[in-house]
Coordinates of N, CA and C in Angstrom, one line a residue:
M1 N 150.7 -23.4 183.7 CA 151.1 -22.0 183.9 C 151.5 -21.8 185.3
A2 N 152.5 -21.0 185.6 CA 153.1 -20.9 186.9 C 152.0 -20.3 187.9
F3 N 151.3 -19.3 187.4 CA 150.4 -18.6 188.3 C 149.2 -19.5 188.7
I4 N 148.6 -20.2 187.7 CA 147.5 -21.1 188.1 C 147.9 -22.2 189.0
E5 N 149.1 -22.8 188.8 CA 149.6 -23.9 189.6 C 149.9 -23.3 191.0
G6 N 150.5 -22.2 191.1 CA 150.8 -21.6 192.4 C 149.5 -21.2 193.2
Y7 N 148.6 -20.6 192.5 CA 147.3 -20.2 193.2 C 146.6 -21.5 193.7
A8 N 146.5 -22.5 192.9 CA 145.9 -23.8 193.2 C 146.5 -24.4 194.5
M9 N 147.9 -24.3 194.5 CA 148.6 -24.9 195.7 C 148.3 -24.1 196.9
G10 N 148.3 -22.7 196.8 CA 148.0 -21.9 197.9 C 146.6 -22.1 198.4
F11 N 145.6 -22.2 197.5 CA 144.2 -22.4 197.8 C 144.0 -23.8 198.5
A12 N 144.8 -24.8 198.1 CA 144.7 -26.1 198.7 C 145.1 -26.2 200.1
M13 N 145.9 -25.2 200.6 CA 146.3 -25.1 202.0 C 145.2 -24.8 202.9
V14 N 144.0 -24.6 202.4 CA 142.8 -24.4 203.2 C 142.5 -25.7 204.1
I15 N 143.1 -26.8 203.7 CA 142.8 -28.1 204.4 C 143.6 -28.1 205.7
F16 N 144.7 -27.3 205.8 CA 145.5 -27.3 207.0 C 144.8 -26.7 208.2
I17 N 144.6 -27.4 209.3 CA 143.9 -26.9 210.5 C 144.9 -26.9 211.6
G18 N 145.3 -25.8 212.1 CA 146.3 -25.8 213.2 C 146.1 -24.5 214.0
P19 N 147.1 -24.1 214.8 CA 147.0 -22.9 215.6 C 146.7 -21.6 214.9
V20 N 147.2 -21.5 213.7 CA 147.0 -20.3 212.9 C 145.5 -20.2 212.5
F21 N 144.9 -21.3 212.1 CA 143.5 -21.4 211.7 C 142.6 -21.0 212.9
F22 N 142.9 -21.6 214.1 CA 142.0 -21.3 215.2 C 142.2 -19.9 215.8
T23 N 143.4 -19.4 215.7 CA 143.6 -18.0 216.0 C 142.8 -17.1 215.1
L24 N 142.8 -17.3 213.8 CA 142.0 -16.6 212.9 C 140.5 -16.7 213.2
L25 N 140.1 -17.9 213.4 CA 138.6 -18.1 213.7 C 138.2 -17.4 214.9
K26 N 139.0 -17.5 216.0 CA 138.6 -16.9 217.3 C 138.6 -15.3 217.1
S27 N 139.6 -14.8 216.5 CA 139.6 -13.3 216.3 C 138.4 -12.8 215.5
S28 N 138.1 -13.6 214.4 CA 137.0 -13.2 213.6 C 135.6 -13.2 214.3
L29 N 135.4 -14.3 215.1 CA 134.2 -14.4 215.9 C 134.1 -13.3 217.0
Q30 N 135.3 -13.0 217.6 CA 135.2 -12.0 218.7 C 135.2 -10.5 218.2
Y31 N 135.9 -10.2 217.1 CA 136.0 -8.8 216.7 C 135.3 -8.6 215.3
G32 N 134.8 -9.6 214.7 CA 134.1 -9.4 213.5 C 135.0 -9.3 212.3
F33 N 134.5 -8.9 211.1 CA 135.2 -8.9 209.9 C 136.6 -8.2 209.9
W34 N 136.6 -7.0 210.3 CA 137.8 -6.2 210.2 C 138.9 -6.7 211.2
G35 N 138.4 -7.2 212.4 CA 139.4 -7.8 213.3 C 140.0 -9.0 212.7
G36 N 139.2 -9.9 212.1 CA 139.7 -11.1 211.4 C 140.6 -10.7 210.3
M37 N 140.3 -9.7 209.5 CA 141.2 -9.3 208.4 C 142.5 -8.7 208.9
M38 N 142.6 -8.1 210.0 CA 143.9 -7.7 210.6 C 144.7 -8.9 210.9
V39 N 144.1 -9.9 211.5 CA 144.9 -11.2 211.7 C 145.3 -11.8 210.4
T40 N 144.5 -11.8 209.4 CA 144.8 -12.3 208.1 C 146.0 -11.5 207.5
G41 N 146.0 -10.2 207.7 CA 147.1 -9.3 207.2 C 148.4 -9.7 207.9
G42 N 148.3 -10.0 209.2 CA 149.6 -10.4 209.9 C 150.1 -11.7 209.4
I43 N 149.2 -12.6 209.1 CA 149.5 -14.0 208.6 C 150.2 -13.8 207.2
F44 N 149.6 -13.0 206.4 CA 150.1 -12.8 205.0 C 151.5 -12.2 205.0
V45 N 151.7 -11.1 205.9 CA 153.0 -10.5 205.9 C 154.1 -11.5 206.5
S46 N 153.7 -12.3 207.4 CA 154.7 -13.3 207.9 C 155.0 -14.3 206.9
D47 N 154.0 -14.7 206.1 CA 154.3 -15.7 205.0 C 155.2 -15.0 203.9
M48 N 155.0 -13.7 203.7 CA 155.9 -13.0 202.8 C 157.3 -13.0 203.3
A49 N 157.4 -12.8 204.6 CA 158.7 -12.7 205.2 C 159.4 -14.1 205.1
W50 N 158.7 -15.2 205.3 CA 159.3 -16.5 205.1 C 159.7 -16.7 203.7
V51 N 158.9 -16.3 202.7 CA 159.3 -16.5 201.3 C 160.6 -15.7 201.0
V52 N 160.7 -14.5 201.5 CA 161.9 -13.7 201.3 C 163.1 -14.4 201.9
L53 N 162.9 -14.8 203.2 CA 164.0 -15.4 203.9 C 164.5 -16.7 203.2
C54 N 163.5 -17.5 202.8 CA 163.9 -18.8 202.2 C 164.4 -18.7 200.8
S55 N 163.8 -17.8 200.1 CA 164.1 -17.6 198.6 C 165.6 -17.0 198.5
F56 N 165.9 -16.1 199.3 CA 167.2 -15.5 199.2 C 168.3 -16.1 200.0
G57 N 168.0 -17.3 200.6 CA 169.0 -18.0 201.3 C 169.4 -17.4 202.6
A58 N 168.6 -16.5 203.2 CA 168.9 -15.8 204.4 C 168.4 -16.5 205.6
I59 N 168.7 -17.9 205.6 CA 168.1 -18.7 206.7 C 169.2 -19.5 207.5
P60 N 170.5 -19.1 207.4 CA 171.4 -19.9 208.2 C 171.0 -19.9 209.7
F61 N 170.5 -18.7 210.1 CA 170.2 -18.6 211.5 C 169.1 -19.6 211.9
F62 N 168.1 -19.7 211.0 CA 167.0 -20.6 211.3 C 167.3 -22.1 211.1
K63 N 168.4 -22.4 210.3 CA 168.8 -23.7 210.2 C 169.7 -24.2 211.3
N64 N 170.3 -23.3 212.1 CA 171.1 -23.7 213.2 C 170.3 -24.4 214.2
P65 N 170.7 -25.6 214.6 CA 169.9 -26.4 215.5 C 169.7 -25.7 216.9
G66 N 170.7 -25.0 217.4 CA 170.6 -24.3 218.6 C 169.5 -23.2 218.6
N67 N 169.6 -22.5 217.5 CA 168.6 -21.4 217.3 C 167.2 -22.0 217.1
Q68 N 167.1 -23.1 216.4 CA 165.8 -23.7 216.2 C 165.1 -24.1 217.5
I69 N 165.9 -24.6 218.5 CA 165.4 -24.9 219.8 C 164.8 -23.7 220.5
W70 N 165.5 -22.6 220.5 CA 165.0 -21.4 221.2 C 163.8 -20.8 220.5
L71 N 163.8 -20.9 219.1 CA 162.7 -20.4 218.4 C 161.5 -21.2 218.7
G72 N 161.7 -22.6 218.7 CA 160.6 -23.5 219.0 C 160.0 -23.3 220.4
I73 N 160.9 -23.0 221.4 CA 160.5 -22.8 222.8 C 159.7 -21.5 222.8
L74 N 160.2 -20.5 222.2 CA 159.5 -19.2 222.2 C 158.1 -19.3 221.5
G75 N 158.1 -20.0 220.4 CA 156.8 -20.2 219.7 C 155.8 -21.0 220.6
G76 N 156.3 -22.1 221.2 CA 155.5 -22.9 222.1 C 154.9 -22.1 223.3
I77 N 155.8 -21.3 223.9 CA 155.3 -20.4 225.0 C 154.2 -19.5 224.5
L78 N 154.4 -18.9 223.3 CA 153.4 -18.0 222.8 C 152.0 -18.7 222.6
L79 N 152.1 -19.8 222.0 CA 150.8 -20.6 221.7 C 150.2 -21.0 223.1
F80 N 151.0 -21.5 224.0 CA 150.5 -21.9 225.3 C 149.8 -20.7 226.0
A81 N 150.5 -19.6 226.0 CA 149.9 -18.4 226.7 C 148.6 -18.0 226.1
L82 N 148.5 -18.0 224.8 CA 147.3 -17.6 224.1 C 146.2 -18.6 224.5
G83 N 146.6 -19.9 224.5 CA 145.6 -20.9 224.8 C 145.1 -20.8 226.2
I84 N 145.9 -20.5 227.2 CA 145.5 -20.3 228.6 C 144.5 -19.1 228.7
K85 N 144.8 -18.0 227.9 CA 143.9 -16.9 227.9 C 142.5 -17.3 227.4
Y86 N 142.5 -18.0 226.3 CA 141.2 -18.4 225.7 C 140.4 -19.3 226.5
V87 N 141.1 -20.2 227.3 CA 140.4 -21.2 228.1 C 139.9 -20.5 229.4
F88 N 140.7 -19.7 230.1 CA 140.3 -19.2 231.4 C 139.8 -17.8 231.4
K89 N 140.1 -17.0 230.3 CA 139.6 -15.6 230.3 C 139.1 -15.3 228.9
P90 N 138.1 -16.1 228.4 CA 137.5 -15.7 227.1 C 136.7 -14.5 227.3
V91 N 136.7 -13.7 226.2 CA 135.9 -12.4 226.2 C 134.8 -12.6 225.2
L92 N 133.5 -12.5 225.7 CA 132.4 -12.7 224.8 C 131.8 -11.3 224.5
Y93 N 131.4 -11.0 223.3 CA 130.8 -9.8 222.9 C 129.5 -10.1 222.3
S94 N 128.4 -9.4 222.7 CA 127.1 -9.5 222.1 C 126.8 -8.4 221.1
D95 N 127.6 -7.4 221.1 CA 127.4 -6.3 220.1 C 128.0 -6.6 218.8
E96 N 127.2 -6.6 217.7 CA 127.7 -6.9 216.4 C 128.6 -5.9 215.8
N97 N 128.5 -4.7 216.3 CA 129.3 -3.5 215.8 C 130.3 -3.1 216.8
I98 N 131.3 -3.9 217.1 CA 132.4 -3.6 218.0 C 133.2 -2.5 217.5
S99 N 133.5 -1.6 218.3 CA 134.4 -0.4 217.9 C 135.8 -0.8 218.2
L100 N 136.6 -1.0 217.1 CA 138.0 -1.3 217.2 C 138.8 -0.1 217.1
Q101 N 139.7 0.1 218.1 CA 140.6 1.2 218.1 C 141.9 0.8 217.5
S102 N 142.8 1.8 217.3 CA 144.0 1.5 216.5 C 144.9 0.5 217.3
R103 N 144.9 0.5 218.6 CA 145.7 -0.4 219.4 C 145.2 -1.9 219.2
H104 N 143.9 -2.0 219.0 CA 143.3 -3.3 218.7 C 143.8 -3.9 217.4
Y105 N 143.8 -3.0 216.4 CA 144.2 -3.4 215.1 C 145.7 -3.9 215.1
T106 N 146.5 -3.1 215.8 CA 147.9 -3.4 215.9 C 148.1 -4.7 216.6
A107 N 147.4 -5.0 217.7 CA 147.5 -6.2 218.5 C 147.1 -7.4 217.6
L108 N 146.0 -7.3 216.9 CA 145.5 -8.4 216.1 C 146.4 -8.7 214.9
F109 N 147.0 -7.6 214.3 CA 148.0 -7.9 213.3 C 149.2 -8.6 213.8
A110 N 149.7 -8.1 215.0 CA 150.9 -8.8 215.6 C 150.6 -10.2 216.0
K111 N 149.4 -10.5 216.4 CA 149.0 -11.8 216.8 C 149.1 -12.8 215.6
G112 N 148.5 -12.3 214.5 CA 148.5 -13.1 213.3 C 149.9 -13.4 212.8
F113 N 150.7 -12.3 212.8 CA 152.1 -12.4 212.4 C 152.9 -13.4 213.2
L114 N 152.8 -13.2 214.5 CA 153.7 -14.1 215.4 C 153.2 -15.5 215.4
V115 N 151.9 -15.8 215.5 CA 151.5 -17.2 215.6 C 151.9 -17.9 214.3
N116 N 151.8 -17.2 213.2 CA 152.2 -17.9 211.9 C 153.7 -18.0 211.8
F117 N 154.4 -16.9 212.2 CA 155.9 -16.8 211.9 C 156.7 -17.8 212.7
V118 N 156.2 -18.1 214.0 CA 157.0 -18.9 214.9 C 156.7 -20.4 214.7
S119 N 155.7 -20.7 213.8 CA 155.3 -22.1 213.7 C 156.4 -22.9 212.8
P120 N 157.0 -23.9 213.3 CA 157.9 -24.7 212.5 C 157.2 -25.3 211.3
F121 N 156.0 -25.6 211.5 CA 155.2 -26.2 210.3 C 155.2 -25.3 209.1
V122 N 154.9 -24.0 209.4 CA 154.9 -23.0 208.3 C 156.2 -22.9 207.7
F123 N 157.3 -22.9 208.5 CA 158.7 -22.9 207.9 C 158.9 -24.1 207.0
L124 N 158.5 -25.3 207.4 CA 158.7 -26.5 206.6 C 157.9 -26.4 205.3
V125 N 156.6 -25.9 205.4 CA 155.8 -25.8 204.3 C 156.4 -24.9 203.2
W126 N 157.0 -23.7 203.6 CA 157.6 -22.8 202.7 C 158.9 -23.3 202.1
I127 N 159.6 -24.1 202.9 CA 160.8 -24.7 202.4 C 160.5 -25.7 201.3
S128 N 159.4 -26.4 201.5 CA 158.9 -27.4 200.5 C 158.4 -26.8 199.3
V129 N 157.6 -25.7 199.5 CA 157.0 -25.0 198.3 C 158.1 -24.4 197.5
I130 N 159.0 -23.7 198.1 CA 160.1 -23.1 197.3 C 161.0 -24.1 196.7
G131 N 161.2 -25.2 197.4 CA 162.0 -26.2 196.8 C 161.4 -26.8 195.5
Y132 N 160.1 -27.0 195.6 CA 159.3 -27.5 194.4 C 159.4 -26.5 193.3
G133 N 159.1 -25.2 193.7 CA 159.1 -24.2 192.6 C 160.5 -24.1 191.9
R134 N 161.6 -24.1 192.7 CA 162.9 -24.0 192.1 C 163.2 -25.2 191.2
T135 N 162.7 -26.4 191.6 CA 162.9 -27.6 190.8 C 162.2 -27.5 189.5
K136 N 161.0 -27.0 189.5 CA 160.2 -26.9 188.3 C 160.4 -25.7 187.4
F137 N 160.7 -24.6 188.0 CA 160.8 -23.3 187.3 C 162.2 -22.7 187.3
G138 N 163.1 -23.3 188.1 CA 164.4 -22.7 188.2 C 164.3 -21.3 188.8
V139 N 165.4 -20.6 188.8 CA 165.5 -19.2 189.3 C 165.1 -18.3 188.1
S140 N 163.8 -18.0 188.1 CA 163.3 -17.3 186.9 C 162.1 -16.4 187.3
A141 N 161.6 -15.7 186.3 CA 160.3 -14.9 186.6 C 159.2 -15.8 186.9
D142 N 159.1 -17.0 186.3 CA 158.1 -17.9 186.6 C 158.1 -18.4 188.0
L143 N 159.2 -18.5 188.6 CA 159.3 -18.9 190.0 C 158.7 -17.8 190.9
A144 N 159.0 -16.5 190.6 CA 158.5 -15.4 191.4 C 157.0 -15.3 191.2
L145 N 156.5 -15.6 190.0 CA 155.0 -15.6 189.7 C 154.4 -16.7 190.5
F146 N 155.0 -17.9 190.5 CA 154.5 -19.0 191.2 C 154.3 -18.7 192.7
L147 N 155.4 -18.2 193.3 CA 155.4 -17.9 194.7 C 154.3 -16.8 195.1
C148 N 154.2 -15.8 194.2 CA 153.2 -14.7 194.4 C 151.8 -15.3 194.4
A149 N 151.6 -16.3 193.5 CA 150.3 -16.9 193.3 C 150.0 -17.8 194.5
V150 N 151.0 -18.5 195.1 CA 150.8 -19.3 196.3 C 150.3 -18.4 197.4
L151 N 151.0 -17.2 197.6 CA 150.7 -16.3 198.6 C 149.2 -15.8 198.4
L152 N 148.9 -15.5 197.2 CA 147.5 -15.0 196.9 C 146.5 -16.0 197.2
G153 N 146.8 -17.3 196.9 CA 145.9 -18.4 197.2 C 145.6 -18.5 198.7
I154 N 146.7 -18.4 199.5 CA 146.5 -18.5 200.9 C 145.8 -17.3 201.5
L155 N 146.0 -16.1 200.9 CA 145.3 -14.9 201.3 C 143.8 -15.1 201.0
T156 N 143.5 -15.7 199.9 CA 142.1 -15.9 199.5 C 141.4 -16.8 200.5
T157 N 142.0 -17.9 200.9 CA 141.4 -18.9 201.8 C 141.2 -18.3 203.2
D158 N 142.2 -17.5 203.6 CA 142.1 -16.9 205.0 C 141.0 -15.9 205.0
S159 N 140.9 -15.1 203.9 CA 139.8 -14.1 203.8 C 138.4 -14.8 203.8
L160 N 138.3 -15.9 203.1 CA 137.1 -16.6 203.1 C 136.7 -17.2 204.5
K161 N 137.7 -17.6 205.3 CA 137.5 -18.1 206.6 C 136.9 -16.9 207.5
V162 N 137.5 -15.7 207.3 CA 137.0 -14.6 208.0 C 135.5 -14.2 207.7
I163 N 135.3 -14.2 206.4 CA 133.9 -13.9 205.9 C 132.9 -14.9 206.4
F164 N 133.2 -16.2 206.4 CA 132.2 -17.1 206.8 C 132.0 -17.2 208.4
S165 N 133.1 -17.0 209.1 CA 133.0 -17.0 210.5 C 132.2 -15.8 211.0
H166 N 132.4 -14.6 210.3 CA 131.6 -13.4 210.6 C 130.1 -13.7 210.4
R167 N 129.8 -14.4 209.4 CA 128.4 -14.6 209.1 C 127.7 -15.5 210.1
I168 N 128.4 -16.5 210.6 CA 127.8 -17.5 211.5 C 127.8 -17.0 213.0
K169 N 128.5 -15.8 213.2 CA 128.6 -15.3 214.6 C 127.2 -15.1 215.2
A170 N 126.2 -14.5 214.4 CA 124.9 -14.2 214.9 C 124.1 -15.5 215.2
L171 N 124.5 -16.6 214.7 CA 123.8 -17.9 214.9 C 124.3 -18.6 216.2
L172 N 125.4 -18.1 216.7 CA 126.0 -18.8 217.9 C 125.6 -18.2 219.2
Q173 N 125.1 -19.1 220.1 CA 124.6 -18.6 221.4 C 125.9 -18.4 222.3
P174 N 125.8 -17.5 223.3 CA 126.9 -17.3 224.1 C 127.6 -18.5 224.7
G175 N 126.7 -19.5 225.2 CA 127.3 -20.7 225.8 C 128.1 -21.5 224.7
L176 N 127.5 -21.6 223.5 CA 128.3 -22.4 222.5 C 129.5 -21.6 222.1
L177 N 129.4 -20.3 222.0 CA 130.6 -19.5 221.6 C 131.7 -19.7 222.7
L178 N 131.3 -19.7 224.0 CA 132.3 -19.9 225.0 C 133.0 -21.2 224.9
N179 N 132.2 -22.3 224.6 CA 132.8 -23.6 224.4 C 133.8 -23.6 223.2
I180 N 133.4 -22.9 222.1 CA 134.3 -22.8 221.0 C 135.6 -22.2 221.3
Y181 N 135.5 -21.1 222.1 CA 136.7 -20.4 222.5 C 137.6 -21.3 223.4
R182 N 137.0 -22.1 224.2 CA 137.7 -23.0 225.1 C 138.4 -24.1 224.3
I183 N 137.7 -24.6 223.3 CA 138.2 -25.6 222.5 C 139.4 -25.1 221.7
I184 N 139.3 -23.9 221.2 CA 140.4 -23.2 220.5 C 141.6 -23.1 221.5
G185 N 141.3 -22.7 222.7 CA 142.4 -22.5 223.7 C 143.1 -23.8 224.0
L186 N 142.3 -24.9 224.1 CA 142.9 -26.2 224.4 C 143.8 -26.6 223.2
V187 N 143.3 -26.4 222.0 CA 144.1 -26.7 220.8 C 145.4 -26.0 220.8
L188 N 145.4 -24.7 221.1 CA 146.6 -23.9 221.2 C 147.5 -24.3 222.3
I189 N 147.0 -24.7 223.5 CA 147.8 -25.2 224.6 C 148.5 -26.5 224.1
V190 N 147.8 -27.4 223.6 CA 148.4 -28.7 223.1 C 149.4 -28.4 222.0
S191 N 149.1 -27.5 221.1 CA 150.1 -27.2 220.0 C 151.4 -26.6 220.6
G192 N 151.2 -25.7 221.6 CA 152.4 -25.1 222.3 C 153.2 -26.1 223.0
V193 N 152.6 -27.1 223.7 CA 153.4 -28.1 224.4 C 154.1 -29.0 223.4
R194 N 153.3 -29.4 222.3 CA 153.9 -30.2 221.3 C 155.1 -29.6 220.6
M195 N 155.0 -28.2 220.4 CA 156.1 -27.5 219.8 C 157.4 -27.5 220.6
I196 N 157.2 -27.3 221.9 CA 158.3 -27.3 222.9 C 158.9 -28.7 223.0
W197 N 158.0 -29.7 223.1 CA 158.4 -31.1 223.2 C 159.2 -31.5 221.9
Y198 N 158.8 -31.0 220.8 CA 159.4 -31.4 219.5 C 160.9 -30.9 219.4
V199 N 161.1 -29.7 219.9 CA 162.4 -29.1 219.8 C 163.4 -29.5 220.9
M200 N 162.9 -30.0 222.0 CA 163.7 -30.3 223.1 C 164.5 -31.6 222.9

């Protein structure tokens, strides 16, 4: 069944650990459940955008080698900048009930969207998933059901990451939390440099 296969494929993507995962983890630990869910929402919307762009063939811009270089550089700079902030200016919160204002929600949503959208890996994953879906289901209602199920599977895994990171927050001492943030920052810095190196 198209839905079951798609959901299983989306859920299996939980094994991918990269900049998007660490951004989600850091935001969840820092801002709690709702902060993490805003990042999850941004990731989900960016995935939907990629599905639409790839499914309807509106990707000549992204296939252009020159444009890919600039997109890769932009994405690398974004990841590098986030990493620098996490390493040198991590913000620790001891209050479990952090008051999030509307500007925080907007910033967290945008962070999730951008980190996911500019990743060449995410683009390649969706090209592969859609290619597989078209090969198996053709251009049909089953293909749409398959892709929706993949999106739902990814949303499920991201939500679970938020839930579990929120629960372990109380167990983390400030020193350990600081080290986690710095490790996340280093991963983002390395990922940003690798992205720029890859497209140059």
